[in-house]
Amino acid sequence: MIAHEFAYERPTTLEEATRVLTEHSGSVRLLAGGTDLVAWLRDDAVAPDLVVDIKAIPGLDTIELDGDELHVGSLVTFTDLIESEVVAEHAPLLIEMAETVASPGIRNRATMVGNICSAVPSCDAGPVLMAYDTTVHLIGPGGARSVSIDDWFIGLRETACSDDEVVTHLTLALRPHGGVYVKLMRYGGEDLAQAAVGIVEYPGHEYRVAFGAVAPTPIRAHRIEEVLRGKPLGEEVIADAVALVRDEISPITDMRATAEYRARMCEVMLERGLAASHERLEGAGPAYGTRLI
Amino acid sequence: MELSLNVNNEEWALDVAPADVLLDVLRERVGTKSPKIGCERGDCGSCTILIDGRSVRSCLVLAVEAEGHEITTVEGIGADHLSELQNLFISNNSFQCGFCAPGIVLSATELLARNPSPSRHDVQEALSGNLCRCTGYEPIIEAVLAAGERNEEVSA
Amino acid sequence: MTTTYPFEADSVDDALTAVGTPAVRIDGLDKISGAAQFVDDLDFGPDLLHGAVVESPHAYARIVSIDTSAAEAAPGVVKVITGEDFPYNFGMYMEDRYIFAQHHVRFVGEQVAGVIARTHRQAVRAAKLVEVEYEVLEPLLDPKEAVAEDAPLIHPNLGDYAHVPWFFPKADTNIAHWRKIRKGDTEKAFAEADYVLEDTYRVPRYAHCAIEPHVTVGKLDHAGRLTVWTASQSPHTQRHLFAEALAPLGFAHKDVRVITPYVGGGFGGKAGVSMEIIGAAMATAVKGHPVKLRFTREQEFYNTYQRQGVVAELKVGVMNNGTITAVEHKLYWDAGAYVEYGANVVNAAGLSATGPYRVPNISNDSLCVYTNLPPGGPYRGFGYSEFHFGLESHMDRIAEAIGMDPVDFRRKNAIVEGDELSYGGHMNPSGMIEAIDKTAAAIEWGVDEESKNPNTIMGKGVALFWKAPAMPPNASSASFLKFNEDGSVNVSVSGMELGQGYLTVMAQIAAEILGLPVEMVRVETPDTDRNPYEWQTVASHVTWSSGLAVEKAAIEARAKIFEVIHEVYGFEDETLYLEDQKVKCTTDPEFAKPLREFVIDGIQTDDGTWRGGPIIASGKFMPEFTNANSDPETGQGGHPNVHYTVGACGVLIEIDKETGRIWVRKAALAVDAGKAINPDLVKGQITGGLVQGLATVLYEDMRFDDDGRLMNPNFTDYKIPTSFDIPDEMIPIIVEVPQPDGPFGARGVGEHTMIAAAPVIANAVYNALGVRIKSMPITQEKIALAVTDRHHN
Ligand code: FES
Ligand code: FES
């Protein structure tokens, strides 16, 4: 039961949506899958005057391959990703990540864009979208604009999206790659990440590494990427990368894990993850979806 | 707000508030009591229903969002005769208190509709969002696997 | 045999047709079709009101004032009630509890006021408008701090509370009950022992997490009758406590009615009375209206019973040949703000804290300590799971220290029939040795397993368990039985179907004696107006106790059937038997009188008149060999426990040496059911209990902050097992050494199956890694940090 009451709008075009958003002076929340928003409403964690449901806007629920770009609409659910052959072929890491998100009953509803809009530190999509080359596309009263995923997360539950904007889709620049999403959880069942890492290796020894749940936002590990750049993976190189983990992250101790455990596990996950993404780049290694920890 | 709702192939015309959650509307306004209230924040799966054939947590859906969609609950699945899966759940003594059962029947029904002969891992995955405190899951998983085996026999 | 059982049930028969079969549950169809109704599913009509609770934000505070005026003026509000309206205390075993806080709040979440409104939303919104001013006091959150000499008192009037005679509260302390056992001479035994091991083990609090939250609907009708629908394990005990607590309002027991439909899991959390008293009190404030109070999942965590935490200081002495000579066990229980039920957990643990071993010299102290945390109470295992963690960890360590195999060490010391118990009684027949051997065989004890994965390592562990029902010495059960026109039977009992299969088992017992198929017996959930008395469905005692009551009723009905057959046909009773819904006769193979022909209408005689009539019967059982009158200083002299159920558990685990993650590859659990009335349901108890127990050791954990606030009152952060969190293979093993006074030899198994789970993992972790973890839970984090720390040191 949600004790707080609010108004509800269901625009059918993006123009109508942005108009509703700009016209509304009080607090407003966008509703897509609702798996975060409805829970927050119920918990009294948010109390908007207006909820704007964007699910009636056509065209936001598609996954499309456009040359060497993959478009993922803002209404695409985690289940859509898991069931998409295009994604399986071109961006399999999205599936590996999506399969760690909650459980089917949530994934049938929850959207990946919603996940990065909620922008909690443990946001699963964050590290993977950072490891891929991702751009977020928005529309607002001033028209359309785009933001690199690296500039998307501003702080705890805070993003580059302003109150009067709607995310329309993401684009991922596609290149051959091998990657992993490694997520530390308290047990085998669904859990929020205690810590996570997304890794992509591109041909030519180019690496992208991003961590989740070890800082207020998902973070790119630029120093680690730098130390790896141009080098074939070997024990020493991996050790050099692992040695930098504690410089990259700023984990906290909370109910889910201590800072120390998070840090040690980031080291372990990076070590195992680099090896596995390299194997996958070579067309070997554990199948996508296999848990490395 | 006016809302027309299709529940188990019956049409309902209701007046609801935007803040009314689908789970509560199903239970209190439509009288469909098989979706249960376990946590009201998406953690337990006891409120599971099917929307257009996909399992959804009805505690995380505003009733107004369900306009134009088909809702199925256990009452709708076993209305005329129990499904094969339901019969297997009974003969295997799969459930104890049974509070989780409506949600699990629906999650497993969705699985079998998409994947008629699932592996043990597939079954575990499909049920992973439905908490059961009583059974240790084993007798539930066994029954779903048995349903899958029957599907395989039928198609063979 | 030194215990005499005054009542010997029918001896176990080889030719059983209903008992001992894996009958399909009689509630299966209800539950799978969506037809099963739980309290929240019942309809109460348009005048149903909704309750919400105003809760304390402080762990310990004095209530300075409560201003309800804004809430009363809020839309839809019908009534706001506070402690001033109900200045009564009550409790299960000790009357230290209040309907609403009186002057003080003692834990975060304690009910301070209640709001009743037309809609649930209105009630919740108005509850936020009740203004309470507090003078905040320093809370006591640790039992060891609370027993310190100068600790402030949480209940300054402890000395005034009424309590059962087997509790020994220490007035002017925070010790609400102190169970002592003194037997033999521990001091001498430790001095003479070849090896003594002393250590401390810690167990945190746990939550039951039945998936159905507590719900109560109360209605005081205009004629003054109070009906309360509850999700409860204890309808009659609730009726009694409602009647007693609300006695100043003029209720007699006959005017209070408790109706309990299906219950969505209990595990002890729905025993006794917790939030139900609030619902009952609300009903008395809005005469004529039903009022519903449904707890949220969060309230379920912080304001129903919790499993108590414990600090266990254990000292065990052994001889080099492996004989245990002395046990000293000091248990400091974090019992919470009110201990009306939890103190009996403390008592039960104190009586049995040696574990299932033959120990000549014993000193047990089990202290029930008030703290400013939510009230502790019954939880599956009732204190035994808690002390078995340390005890069974300790047994492994001792075996290793004296160079003995842990299984051999246990087999050597395991308590067997006739051995003396800590309080002076004698052990009942038990299949402990068989359970140990079968468990060891199932996990191939002694065979080392190699992991194929370089990151992981395998380990094995074993642990034993025992438990007795913890009940008042005169806890009783009763049953009614009546035949219907078609020869089917309705059995009325007041035990609760919590999922364990109680209704099915009662049906099987009645069916067996009456020669009926199980499907011909209907057993329903209770209504205290109509169903006969049952103390509570707790303590794993209903198969045994209620089963005996049903058995007696069925035997009585059978006797009445034979009586009318004898009267009409002249056959002697001894020659008659029931089979296939007919009365048959050993001396006349031709004779077969279908029950349906006469169990209501009787039998017409040659002169056209009729004999017999409706066959109805009743049965009751109360143990008449127990008493709780033991010496407070030694615990000797009474016979508090009816019998113990024993068993063994073994696991094979795989551990990731870096992350600490544990996979339980195989888990075997053997329990001595005496006689498995329904082996399928016993197996259900084994798999369910094992998984619940494994969760307590692997990840579950109630986490409180420094102010006593529960930080994880939800399934997002209080993790309970999902379908992925079960052993790869579970091997249930049923041992059957009959309980002489049990129905067909049966004894309870429901709680026992989770007791050994914690130590068995602790032992397997040690076996794999050489790391001994002495505080629960043994999370992957704890393991990983312990392993790497060891490498660094
Ligand atoms: S009630 Fe919806 S998931 Fe628990
Ligand atoms: S059978 Fe009780 S919760 Fe599943």
Tab-separated table of N, CA and C and ligand atoms in Angstrom, chain A residues 106, chain B residues 23 36-48 57-60 129, chain C residues 715, ligand 1:
chain	number	residue	atom	x	y	z
A	106	ILE	N	11.098	-9.622	-11.900
A	106	ILE	CA	11.563	-8.232	-11.928
A	106	ILE	C	12.079	-7.890	-13.324
B	23	LEU	N	-1.720	-5.157	-6.874
B	23	LEU	CA	-1.940	-6.260	-5.931
B	23	LEU	C	-3.157	-5.984	-5.044
B	36	LYS	N	-0.644	-13.064	-3.130
B	36	LYS	CA	-0.553	-12.805	-1.690
B	36	LYS	C	0.337	-11.612	-1.383
B	37	ILE	N	0.080	-11.031	-0.235
B	37	ILE	CA	0.915	-9.922	0.227
B	37	ILE	C	2.013	-10.478	1.125
B	38	GLY	N	3.238	-10.409	0.655
B	38	GLY	CA	4.330	-10.948	1.454
B	38	GLY	C	5.332	-9.897	1.883
B	39	CYS	N	5.563	-8.902	1.024
B	39	CYS	CA	6.571	-7.902	1.373
B	39	CYS	C	6.236	-6.526	0.809
B	40	GLU	N	5.461	-6.483	-0.255
B	40	GLU	CA	5.027	-5.236	-0.888
B	40	GLU	C	6.176	-4.396	-1.428
B	41	ARG	N	7.322	-5.001	-1.637
B	41	ARG	CA	8.404	-4.223	-2.254
B	41	ARG	C	9.262	-5.061	-3.191
B	42	GLY	N	8.628	-6.074	-3.758
B	42	GLY	CA	9.300	-6.789	-4.833
B	42	GLY	C	10.289	-7.848	-4.414
B	43	ASP	N	10.335	-8.164	-3.128
B	43	ASP	CA	11.378	-9.079	-2.666
B	43	ASP	C	10.969	-10.538	-2.576
B	44	CYS	N	9.678	-10.855	-2.540
B	44	CYS	CA	9.307	-12.228	-2.164
B	44	CYS	C	8.613	-13.025	-3.258
B	45	GLY	N	7.963	-12.374	-4.180
B	45	GLY	CA	7.318	-13.098	-5.275
B	45	GLY	C	5.954	-13.682	-4.958
B	46	SER	N	5.454	-13.506	-3.736
B	46	SER	CA	4.166	-14.136	-3.435
B	46	SER	C	3.002	-13.422	-4.113
B	47	CYS	N	3.246	-12.223	-4.643
B	47	CYS	CA	2.202	-11.477	-5.337
B	47	CYS	C	2.253	-11.699	-6.844
B	48	THR	N	3.063	-12.667	-7.264
B	48	THR	CA	3.269	-12.878	-8.710
B	48	THR	C	1.954	-13.112	-9.451
B	57	ARG	N	5.577	-8.899	-10.587
B	57	ARG	CA	5.219	-8.705	-9.183
B	57	ARG	C	4.134	-7.649	-9.101
B	58	SER	N	2.947	-8.052	-8.717
B	58	SER	CA	1.829	-7.104	-8.757
B	58	SER	C	1.938	-6.042	-7.671
B	59	CYS	N	2.857	-6.231	-6.722
B	59	CYS	CA	3.051	-5.177	-5.715
B	59	CYS	C	3.874	-4.029	-6.268
B	60	LEU	N	4.518	-4.249	-7.418
B	60	LEU	CA	5.355	-3.196	-7.996
B	60	LEU	C	4.702	-2.580	-9.236
B	129	GLY	N	12.956	-15.897	-7.858
B	129	GLY	CA	12.352	-14.727	-7.221
B	129	GLY	C	11.143	-15.055	-6.378
C	715	PHE	N	13.677	-8.381	2.933
C	715	PHE	CA	14.382	-9.470	2.252
C	715	PHE	C	15.463	-8.957	1.304
D	1	FES	S1	4.544	-8.935	-2.142
D	1	FES	FE1	5.240	-8.508	-4.116
D	1	FES	S2	7.194	-9.348	-4.165
D	1	FES	FE2	6.598	-9.604	-2.106
